[in-house]
XYZ file of C-alpha atoms in Angstrom:
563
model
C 20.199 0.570 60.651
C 20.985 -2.493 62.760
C 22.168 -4.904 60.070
C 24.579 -7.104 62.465
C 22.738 -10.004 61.071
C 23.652 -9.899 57.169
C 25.689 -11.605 55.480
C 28.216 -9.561 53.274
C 31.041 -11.469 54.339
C 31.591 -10.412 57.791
C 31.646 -12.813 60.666
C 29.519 -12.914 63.209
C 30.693 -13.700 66.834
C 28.432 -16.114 69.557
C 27.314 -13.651 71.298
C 25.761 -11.188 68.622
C 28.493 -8.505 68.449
C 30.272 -7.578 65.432
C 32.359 -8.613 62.522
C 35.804 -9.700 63.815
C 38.251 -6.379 63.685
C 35.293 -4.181 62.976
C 33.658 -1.270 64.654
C 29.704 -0.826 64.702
C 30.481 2.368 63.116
C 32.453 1.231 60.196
C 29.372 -1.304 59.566
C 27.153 1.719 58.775
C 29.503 3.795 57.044
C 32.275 3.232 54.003
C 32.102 1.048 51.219
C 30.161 -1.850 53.189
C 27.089 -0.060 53.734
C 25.327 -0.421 50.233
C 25.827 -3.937 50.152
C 24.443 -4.446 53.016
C 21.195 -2.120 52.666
C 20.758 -4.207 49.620
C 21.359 -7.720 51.623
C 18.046 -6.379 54.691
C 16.180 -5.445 51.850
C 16.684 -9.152 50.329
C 15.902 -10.296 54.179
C 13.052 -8.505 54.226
C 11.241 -9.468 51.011
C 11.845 -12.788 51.718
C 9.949 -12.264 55.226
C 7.033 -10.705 53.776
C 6.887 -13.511 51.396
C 6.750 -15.852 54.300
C 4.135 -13.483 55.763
C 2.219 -13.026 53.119
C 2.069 -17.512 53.144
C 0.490 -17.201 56.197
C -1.896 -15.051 55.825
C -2.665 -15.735 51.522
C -3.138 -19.421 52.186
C -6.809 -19.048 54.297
C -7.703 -15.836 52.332
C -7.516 -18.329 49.123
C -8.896 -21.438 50.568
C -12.391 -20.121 51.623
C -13.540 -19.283 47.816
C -12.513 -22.733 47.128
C -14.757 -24.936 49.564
C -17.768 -25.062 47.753
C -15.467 -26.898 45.145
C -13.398 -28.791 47.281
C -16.970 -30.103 48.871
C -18.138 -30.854 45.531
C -15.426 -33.032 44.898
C -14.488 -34.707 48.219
C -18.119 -34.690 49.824
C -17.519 -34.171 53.513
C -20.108 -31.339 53.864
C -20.440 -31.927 57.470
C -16.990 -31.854 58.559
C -16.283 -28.295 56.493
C -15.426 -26.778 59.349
C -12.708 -28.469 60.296
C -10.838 -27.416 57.246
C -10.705 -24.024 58.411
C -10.538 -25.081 62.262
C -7.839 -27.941 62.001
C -5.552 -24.800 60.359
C -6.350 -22.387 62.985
C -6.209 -24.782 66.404
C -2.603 -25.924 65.195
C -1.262 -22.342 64.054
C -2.454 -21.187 67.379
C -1.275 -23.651 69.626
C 2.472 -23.581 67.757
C 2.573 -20.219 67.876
C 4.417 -19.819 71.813
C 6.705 -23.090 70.944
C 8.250 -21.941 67.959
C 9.165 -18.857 69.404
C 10.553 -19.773 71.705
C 12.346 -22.738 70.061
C 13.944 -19.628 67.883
C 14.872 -18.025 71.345
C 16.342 -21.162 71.853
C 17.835 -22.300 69.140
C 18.408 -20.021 66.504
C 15.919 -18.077 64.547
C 17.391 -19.310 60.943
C 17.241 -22.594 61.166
C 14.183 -22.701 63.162
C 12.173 -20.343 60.277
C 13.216 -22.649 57.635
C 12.110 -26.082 59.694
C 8.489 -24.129 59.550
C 8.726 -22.903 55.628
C 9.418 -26.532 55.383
C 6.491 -27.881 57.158
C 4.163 -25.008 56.017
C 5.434 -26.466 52.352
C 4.504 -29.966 53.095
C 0.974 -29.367 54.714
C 0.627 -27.468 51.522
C 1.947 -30.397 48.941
C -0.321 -33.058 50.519
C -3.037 -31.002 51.271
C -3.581 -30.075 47.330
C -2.772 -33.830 47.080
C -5.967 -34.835 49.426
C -7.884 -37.796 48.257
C -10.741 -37.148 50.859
C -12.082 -34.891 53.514
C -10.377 -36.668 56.311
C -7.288 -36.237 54.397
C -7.144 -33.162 53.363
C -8.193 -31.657 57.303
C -5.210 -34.045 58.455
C -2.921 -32.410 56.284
C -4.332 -28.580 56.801
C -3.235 -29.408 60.526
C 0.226 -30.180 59.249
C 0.247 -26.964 57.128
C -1.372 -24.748 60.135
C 1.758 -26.260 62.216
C 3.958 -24.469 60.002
C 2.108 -21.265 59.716
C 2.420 -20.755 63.609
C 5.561 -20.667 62.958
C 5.961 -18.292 59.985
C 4.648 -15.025 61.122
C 6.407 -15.246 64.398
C 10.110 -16.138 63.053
C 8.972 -13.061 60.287
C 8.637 -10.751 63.073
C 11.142 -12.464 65.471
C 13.850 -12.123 63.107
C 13.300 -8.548 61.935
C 14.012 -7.870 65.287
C 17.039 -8.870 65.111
C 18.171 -7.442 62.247
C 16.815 -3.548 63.082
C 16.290 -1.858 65.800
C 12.906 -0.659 67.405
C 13.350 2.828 66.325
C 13.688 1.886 62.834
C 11.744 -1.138 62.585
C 8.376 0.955 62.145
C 8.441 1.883 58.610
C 8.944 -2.030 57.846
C 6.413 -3.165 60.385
C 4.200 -0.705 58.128
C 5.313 -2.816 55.262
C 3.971 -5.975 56.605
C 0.783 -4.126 57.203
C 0.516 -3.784 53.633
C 1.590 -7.682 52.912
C -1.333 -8.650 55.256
C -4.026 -6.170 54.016
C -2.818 -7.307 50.247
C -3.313 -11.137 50.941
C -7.225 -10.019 52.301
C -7.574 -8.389 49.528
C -6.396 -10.572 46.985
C -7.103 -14.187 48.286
C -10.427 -14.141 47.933
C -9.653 -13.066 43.622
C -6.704 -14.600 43.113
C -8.354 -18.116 44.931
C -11.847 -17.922 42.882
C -9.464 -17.171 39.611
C -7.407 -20.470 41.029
C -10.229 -22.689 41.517
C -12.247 -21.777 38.318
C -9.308 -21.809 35.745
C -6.870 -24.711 37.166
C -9.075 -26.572 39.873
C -9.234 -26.025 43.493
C -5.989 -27.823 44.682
C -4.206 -24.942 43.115
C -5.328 -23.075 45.754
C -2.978 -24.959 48.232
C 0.536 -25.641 45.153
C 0.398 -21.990 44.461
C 2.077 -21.841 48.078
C 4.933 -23.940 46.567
C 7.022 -21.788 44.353
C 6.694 -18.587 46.350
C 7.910 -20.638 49.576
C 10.907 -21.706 47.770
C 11.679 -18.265 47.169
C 11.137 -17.804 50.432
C 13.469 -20.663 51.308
C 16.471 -20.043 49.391
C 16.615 -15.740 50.108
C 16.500 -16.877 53.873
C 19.337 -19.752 53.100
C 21.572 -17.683 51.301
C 21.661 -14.049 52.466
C 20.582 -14.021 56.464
C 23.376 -15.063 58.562
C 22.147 -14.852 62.564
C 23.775 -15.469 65.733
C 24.164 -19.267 67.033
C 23.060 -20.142 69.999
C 26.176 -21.108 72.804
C 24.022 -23.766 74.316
C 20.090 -24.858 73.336
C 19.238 -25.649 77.060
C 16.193 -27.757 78.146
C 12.834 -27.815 76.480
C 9.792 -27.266 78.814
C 7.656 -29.790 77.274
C 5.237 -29.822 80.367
C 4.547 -26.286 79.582
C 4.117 -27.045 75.740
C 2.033 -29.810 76.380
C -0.211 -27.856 79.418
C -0.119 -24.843 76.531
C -1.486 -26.756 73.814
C -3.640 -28.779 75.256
C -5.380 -25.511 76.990
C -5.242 -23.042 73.625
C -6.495 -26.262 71.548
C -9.729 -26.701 74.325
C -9.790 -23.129 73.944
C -10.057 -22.880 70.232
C -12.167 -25.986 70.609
C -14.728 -24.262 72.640
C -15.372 -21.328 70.261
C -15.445 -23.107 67.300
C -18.284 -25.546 68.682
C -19.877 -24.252 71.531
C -23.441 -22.540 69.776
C -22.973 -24.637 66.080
C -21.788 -28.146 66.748
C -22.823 -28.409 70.214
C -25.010 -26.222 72.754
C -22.979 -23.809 75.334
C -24.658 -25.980 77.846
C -24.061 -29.218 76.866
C -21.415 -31.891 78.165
C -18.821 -31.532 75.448
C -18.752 -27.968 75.754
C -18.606 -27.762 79.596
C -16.111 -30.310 79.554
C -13.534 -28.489 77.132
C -13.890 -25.375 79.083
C -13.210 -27.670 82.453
C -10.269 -29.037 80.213
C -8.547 -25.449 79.211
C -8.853 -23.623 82.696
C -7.271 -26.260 84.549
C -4.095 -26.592 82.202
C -4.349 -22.773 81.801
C -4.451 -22.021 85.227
C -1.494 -24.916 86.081
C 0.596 -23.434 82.995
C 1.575 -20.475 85.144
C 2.682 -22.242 88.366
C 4.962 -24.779 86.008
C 6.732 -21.847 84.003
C 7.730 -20.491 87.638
C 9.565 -24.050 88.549
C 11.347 -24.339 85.465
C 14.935 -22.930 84.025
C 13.989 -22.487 80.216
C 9.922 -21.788 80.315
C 8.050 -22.062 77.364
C 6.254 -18.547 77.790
C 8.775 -17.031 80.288
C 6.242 -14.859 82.913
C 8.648 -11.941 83.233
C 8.304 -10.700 80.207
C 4.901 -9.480 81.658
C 6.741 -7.274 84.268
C 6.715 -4.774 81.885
C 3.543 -2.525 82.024
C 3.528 -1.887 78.203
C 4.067 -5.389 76.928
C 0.889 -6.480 79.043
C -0.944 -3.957 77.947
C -0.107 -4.454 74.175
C -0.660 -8.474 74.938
C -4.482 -7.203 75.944
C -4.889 -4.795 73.153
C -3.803 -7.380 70.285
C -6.443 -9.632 71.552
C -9.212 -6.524 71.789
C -8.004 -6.278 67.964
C -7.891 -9.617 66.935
C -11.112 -9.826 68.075
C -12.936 -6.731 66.202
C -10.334 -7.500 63.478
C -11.547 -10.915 62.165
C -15.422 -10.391 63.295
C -15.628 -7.176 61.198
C -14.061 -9.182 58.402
C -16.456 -12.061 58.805
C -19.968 -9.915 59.058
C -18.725 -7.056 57.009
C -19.185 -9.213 53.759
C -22.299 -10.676 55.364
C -24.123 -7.705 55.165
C -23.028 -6.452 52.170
C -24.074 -9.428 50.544
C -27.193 -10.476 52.059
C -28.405 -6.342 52.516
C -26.865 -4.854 49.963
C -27.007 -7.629 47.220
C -22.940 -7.746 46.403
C -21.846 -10.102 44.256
C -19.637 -12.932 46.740
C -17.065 -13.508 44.326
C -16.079 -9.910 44.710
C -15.564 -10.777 48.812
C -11.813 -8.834 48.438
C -13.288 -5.987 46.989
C -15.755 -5.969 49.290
C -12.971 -5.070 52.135
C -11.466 -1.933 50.388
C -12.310 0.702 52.093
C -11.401 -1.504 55.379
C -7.991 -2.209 54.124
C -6.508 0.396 52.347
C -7.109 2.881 54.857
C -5.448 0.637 57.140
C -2.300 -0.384 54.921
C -2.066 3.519 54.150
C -2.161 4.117 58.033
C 0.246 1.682 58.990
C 2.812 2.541 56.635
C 2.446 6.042 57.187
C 2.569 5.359 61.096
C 5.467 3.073 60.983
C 7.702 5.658 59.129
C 6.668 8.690 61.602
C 7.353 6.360 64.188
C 10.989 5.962 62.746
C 11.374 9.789 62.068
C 10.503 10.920 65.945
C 11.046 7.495 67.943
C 7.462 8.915 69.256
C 4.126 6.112 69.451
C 2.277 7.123 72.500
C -0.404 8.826 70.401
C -0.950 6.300 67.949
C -2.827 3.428 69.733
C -4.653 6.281 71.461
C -6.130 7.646 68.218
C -6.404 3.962 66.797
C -8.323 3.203 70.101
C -10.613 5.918 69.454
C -11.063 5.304 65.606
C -11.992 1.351 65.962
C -15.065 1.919 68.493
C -16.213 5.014 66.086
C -15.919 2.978 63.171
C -17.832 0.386 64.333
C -20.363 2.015 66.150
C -21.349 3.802 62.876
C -21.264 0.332 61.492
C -23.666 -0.959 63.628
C -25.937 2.382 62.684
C -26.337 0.236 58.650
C -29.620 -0.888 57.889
C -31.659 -1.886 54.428
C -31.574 1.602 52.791
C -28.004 2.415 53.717
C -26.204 2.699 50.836
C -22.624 1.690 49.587
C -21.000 4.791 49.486
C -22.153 5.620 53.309
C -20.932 1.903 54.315
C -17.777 2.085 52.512
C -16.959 5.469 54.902
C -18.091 3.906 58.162
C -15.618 1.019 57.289
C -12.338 3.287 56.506
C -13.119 4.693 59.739
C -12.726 1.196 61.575
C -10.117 0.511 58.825
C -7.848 3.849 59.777
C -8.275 2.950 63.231
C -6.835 -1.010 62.828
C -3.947 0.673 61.020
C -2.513 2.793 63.957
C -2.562 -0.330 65.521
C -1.805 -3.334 63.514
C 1.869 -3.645 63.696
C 2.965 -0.814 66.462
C 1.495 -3.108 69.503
C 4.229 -6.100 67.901
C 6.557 -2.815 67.733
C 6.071 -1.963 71.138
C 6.104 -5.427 72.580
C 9.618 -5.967 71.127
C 10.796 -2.822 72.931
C 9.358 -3.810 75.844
C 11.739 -7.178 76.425
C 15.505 -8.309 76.088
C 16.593 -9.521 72.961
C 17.152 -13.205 74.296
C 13.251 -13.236 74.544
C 12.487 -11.434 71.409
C 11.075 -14.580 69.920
C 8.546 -14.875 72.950
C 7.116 -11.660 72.595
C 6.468 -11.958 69.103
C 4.670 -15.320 69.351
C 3.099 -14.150 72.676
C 1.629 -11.160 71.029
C 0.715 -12.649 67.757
C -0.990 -15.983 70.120
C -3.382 -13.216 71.906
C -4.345 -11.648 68.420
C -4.913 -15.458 67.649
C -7.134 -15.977 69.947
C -9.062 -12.786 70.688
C -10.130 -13.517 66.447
C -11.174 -17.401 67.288
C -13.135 -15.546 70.208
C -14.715 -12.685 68.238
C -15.825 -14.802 65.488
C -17.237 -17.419 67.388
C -18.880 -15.124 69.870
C -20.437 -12.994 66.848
C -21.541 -15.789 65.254
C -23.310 -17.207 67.847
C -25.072 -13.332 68.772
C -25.216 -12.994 64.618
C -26.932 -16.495 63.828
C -29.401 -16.048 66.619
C -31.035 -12.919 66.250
C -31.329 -13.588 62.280
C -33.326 -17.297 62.790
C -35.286 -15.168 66.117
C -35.916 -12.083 63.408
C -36.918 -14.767 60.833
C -38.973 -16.927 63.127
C -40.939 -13.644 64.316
C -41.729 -12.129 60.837
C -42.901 -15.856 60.056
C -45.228 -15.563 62.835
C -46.467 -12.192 61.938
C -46.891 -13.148 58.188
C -49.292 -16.074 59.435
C -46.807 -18.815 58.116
C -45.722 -20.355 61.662
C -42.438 -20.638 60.483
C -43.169 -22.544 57.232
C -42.123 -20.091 54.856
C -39.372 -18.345 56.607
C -35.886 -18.709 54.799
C -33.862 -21.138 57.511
C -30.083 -20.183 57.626
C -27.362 -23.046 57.033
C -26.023 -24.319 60.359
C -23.538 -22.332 61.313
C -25.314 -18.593 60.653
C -23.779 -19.102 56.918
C -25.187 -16.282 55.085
C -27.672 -16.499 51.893
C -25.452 -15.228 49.017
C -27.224 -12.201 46.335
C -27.725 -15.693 43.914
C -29.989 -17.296 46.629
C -31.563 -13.921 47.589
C -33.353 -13.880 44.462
C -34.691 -17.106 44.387
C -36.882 -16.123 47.381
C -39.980 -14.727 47.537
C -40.468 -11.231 47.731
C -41.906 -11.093 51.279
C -39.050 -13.835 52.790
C -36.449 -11.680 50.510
C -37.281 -8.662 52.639
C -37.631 -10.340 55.958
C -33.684 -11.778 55.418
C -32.422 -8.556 54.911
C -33.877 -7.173 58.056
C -33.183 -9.947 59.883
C -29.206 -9.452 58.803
C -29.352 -5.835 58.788
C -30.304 -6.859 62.811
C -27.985 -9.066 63.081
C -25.280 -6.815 62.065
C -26.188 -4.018 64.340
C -25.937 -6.220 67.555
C -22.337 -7.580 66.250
C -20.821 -4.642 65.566
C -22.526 -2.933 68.993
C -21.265 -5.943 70.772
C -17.393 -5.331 69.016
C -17.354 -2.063 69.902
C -18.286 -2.113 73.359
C -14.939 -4.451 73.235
C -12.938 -1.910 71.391
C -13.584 0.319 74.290
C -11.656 -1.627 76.429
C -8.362 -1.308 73.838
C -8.922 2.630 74.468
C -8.921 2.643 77.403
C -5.700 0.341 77.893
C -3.968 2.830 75.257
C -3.906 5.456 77.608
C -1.829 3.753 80.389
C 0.988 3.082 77.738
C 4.313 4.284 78.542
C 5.974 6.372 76.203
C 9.540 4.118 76.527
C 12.269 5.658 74.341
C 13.052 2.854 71.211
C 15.980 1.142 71.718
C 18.757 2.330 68.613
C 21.467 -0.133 67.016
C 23.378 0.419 69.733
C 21.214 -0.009 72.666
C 19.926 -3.171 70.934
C 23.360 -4.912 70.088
C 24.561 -4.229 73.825
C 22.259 -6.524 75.524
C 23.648 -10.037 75.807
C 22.101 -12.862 75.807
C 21.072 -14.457 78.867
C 23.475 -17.318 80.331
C 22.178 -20.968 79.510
C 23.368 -22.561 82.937
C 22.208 -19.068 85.209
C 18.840 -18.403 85.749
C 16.591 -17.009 83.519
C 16.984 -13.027 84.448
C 20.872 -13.322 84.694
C 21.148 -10.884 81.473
C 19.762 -8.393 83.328
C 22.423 -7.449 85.196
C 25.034 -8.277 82.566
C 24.206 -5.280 80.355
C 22.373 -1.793 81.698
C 22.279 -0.508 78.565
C 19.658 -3.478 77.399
C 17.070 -2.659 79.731
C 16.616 1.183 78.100
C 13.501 -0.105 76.158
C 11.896 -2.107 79.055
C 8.716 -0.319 80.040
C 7.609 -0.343 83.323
């Protein structure tokens, strides 16, 4: 196990090697290798804990809205709660890595535990709606930058042939948070009020913050260089229009209209600038040559294929179980069982045969062909299907997400130096981002539409011209099993056809996507995983050369680059 980054009282030179007067062997053998399996295993925790932040702190905050817009009012800008969070996480998400490329990874982590803390603090401290979106903007700032120093930093500290079995562990930190945010956020809100939902992140991120303080011990940086703030800003500005556009475009404003038109205008022209500027500059923000390698493109399209059938199953899933099948909504983690354990058993179990044979080829094959099966049967559900026959169509879909949750970050880090480890873990975690801001707004606009068309129709047909059909909350919110059974019989029966519908063409639509990831799986490379060795022999690049001069510094470090 690489462990050059642990702190057990060795020193740690500039330039990544190791402790002064000691071999790499003697670091994995003798009397110093207990202590430090103990110290990654400390490193680790307190990365999942940061991980598990990240992911916990929406998970949690959806059961509270309804009590949150009891309190502040604000029922119009809801939204933005939830968008505000996810505009800033994605748009941070390329800076702070590569600030940690830049920089430092330690110190960099900790500035965003710190942030992620305070957007928390103030956020449970909101005194109104304005506030408390303000303030989830601060906290989504620092949640860009948690999951990418998490992954960043672990690979660091182990090498790609042995960083599967913990990338399998992070699967499980993930699928636990989707599990239990929705419980452990209703349990929150109903026993100690809603802004519990947001201090509960306080004590587990100063865990967090003093494990990462006092045990991980990284390389400094020999110089920072120059920031590429014209890139950051043409980056942000394009992701945020981005995120913009699928969030609005088909609720708050028509695809057609002049706000919408003018946001796209807005992100292709800084998006398609962004490119030409990185080329120009010595330290680029996103640095383009990392997509030389065949393998880390193709796992930067895949992530965003799964991002988007990720979060849309996870949004309609529950839809349909609720509004067909009559489930209970305070049960919503439940609900995604046989999604997620499937897929935390199959990434774990992946990530350690990955580590055993140094072999992944196969993997995102099978996981391409699972996801499209998965939701293909998915889209076969109608009224009379029944739990038990919906619960096996989803740990299809859920196996499938598993062999390929955390082995496309896996393979993206194998794919590039180590000086731009940070980049590809932000770059592959931004397209993940965005593909799920895509997929849910895209479903939700295909979703929302054929329910009110359905509803309209079966108005039409019933002779009420539309008076007595059941009109869904702007948006395509669902009618929880509460609301169901308030309506009449007829109107009842009408909704659950209309969702059952509704479903079918989301899930059609999300697996014609998933497609695509299968078909990218096949043209990945099967690039030997770098070892300790390989991984600790690459330098890192010179600050005052340009921005390839590493390459020819070590051989050795390009063994994982896939081409």
């Amino acid at each position: 196990m690489s462990t050059s980054g642990i702190s057990d009282g060795a020193e740690v030179d500039e330039r990544g090697g190791t402790a002064k007067g000691e071999s790499s062997g003697s670091q994995a053998e003798g009397k110093g290798a207990a202590p430090k399996e103990r110290s990654v295993r400390l490193v680790l925790l307190s990365l999942m804990i940061a991980v598990l932040l990240a992911m916990l702190d929406n998970m949690i905050v959806g059961t509270a809205m309804p009590t949150i817009v009891g309190e502040l009012g604000g029922l119009e800008h809801l939204s933005w709660v939830v968008t505000a969070y996810t505009l800033t996480t994605a748009a941070s998400t390329p800076i702070w890595g590569k600030l940690g490329d830049m920089f430092g990874r330690k110190g960099v982590f900790l500035i965003s535990i710190v942030i992620f803390l305070a957007g928390s603090m103030t956020s449970g401290a909101a005194q109104t709606m304005g506030q408390l979106i303000g303030f989830r903007a601060l906290q989504g700032l620092g949640a860009g930058g948690l999951m990418v120093g998490a992954m960043a930093i672990m690979g660091d500290l182990i090498s790609p042939r042995e960083r599967g079995k913990y990338m399998g562990m992070m699967a499980g930190v993930m699928s636990l948070a989707m599990i239990g945010g929705p419980l452990v956020g209703g349990t929150l809100t109903d026993q100690l009020g809603w802004r519990w939902a947001f201090y509960i992140n306080l004590p587990l991120g100063a865990i967090a913050l003093v494990m990462v303080t006092s045990v991980l011990h990284l390389p400094k940086k020999r110089t920072p260089g120059r920031i590429d703030y014209t890139g950051a800003v043409l980056l942000t500005v394009g992701i945020t229009m981005a995120v913009l556009v699928t969030s609005w475009g088909g609720t708050e404003y028509a695809w057609g209209s002049a706000t919408i038109i003018g946001l796209s205008a807005l992100a292709v022209v800084c998006l398609v600038a962004f490119p030409f500027v990185e080329r120009r500059v010595a330290e680029p923000i996103l640095p383009l040559h990392v997509f030389r390698s065949r393998n880390f493109s193709l796992v930067a399209v895949i992530g965003f294929l799964v991002g988007f059938v990720m979060f849309g199953a996870m949004t309609f899933l529950p839809l349909f179980q609720q509004g067909v099948q009559g489930a209970s909504a305070t049960n919503s983690g439940l609900l995604l069982l046989p999604v997620l354990l499937p897929m935390m058993v199959v990434s774990v179990v992946t990530g350690r045969a990955t580590t055993k044979t140094g072999k992944y080829r196969a993997y995102p094959i099978i996981g391409g062909a699972l996801i499209p099966a998965g939701l293909f049967l998915l889209a076969q559900m109608d009224v009379g299907t029944s739990r038990l026959t919906s619960g096996l169509y989803m740990a299809v879909l859920g196996a499938g997400m598993g062999f390929l949750m955390q082995l496309t970050m896996l393979i993206a880090q194998n794919s590039v130096e180590l000086k731009d480890m940070g980049v590809a873990s932000s770059t592959t975690t931004l397209f993940r981002t965005i593909g799920g801001s895509f997929g849910v707004a895209l479903m939700g606009t295909v979703f929302a539409g054929h329910v009110e068309d359905s509803m309209r129709e079966s108005a039409a047909a019933g002779g009420q011209a539309g008076g007595g059909a059941a009109k869904l909350p702007e948006g395509g919110a669902q009618l929880d099993a509460a609301s169901l059974e308030k309506l009449p019989a007829a109107v009842r029966e009408a909704y659950e056809h209309a969702v059952a519908g509704g479903t079918h063409s989301v899930f059609l639509l999300a697996g014609a996507c998933a497609l695509l990831a299968f078909v990218a799986a096949w043209f990945i490379k099967e690039v030997p995983l770098k070892d300790s060795e390989a991984q600790k022999d690459q330098e890192p690049a010179d600050p005052e050369g340009p921005a390839d001069s590493a390459r020819g510094a070590a051989p050795e470090g390009r063994a994982g680059i896939g081409a």
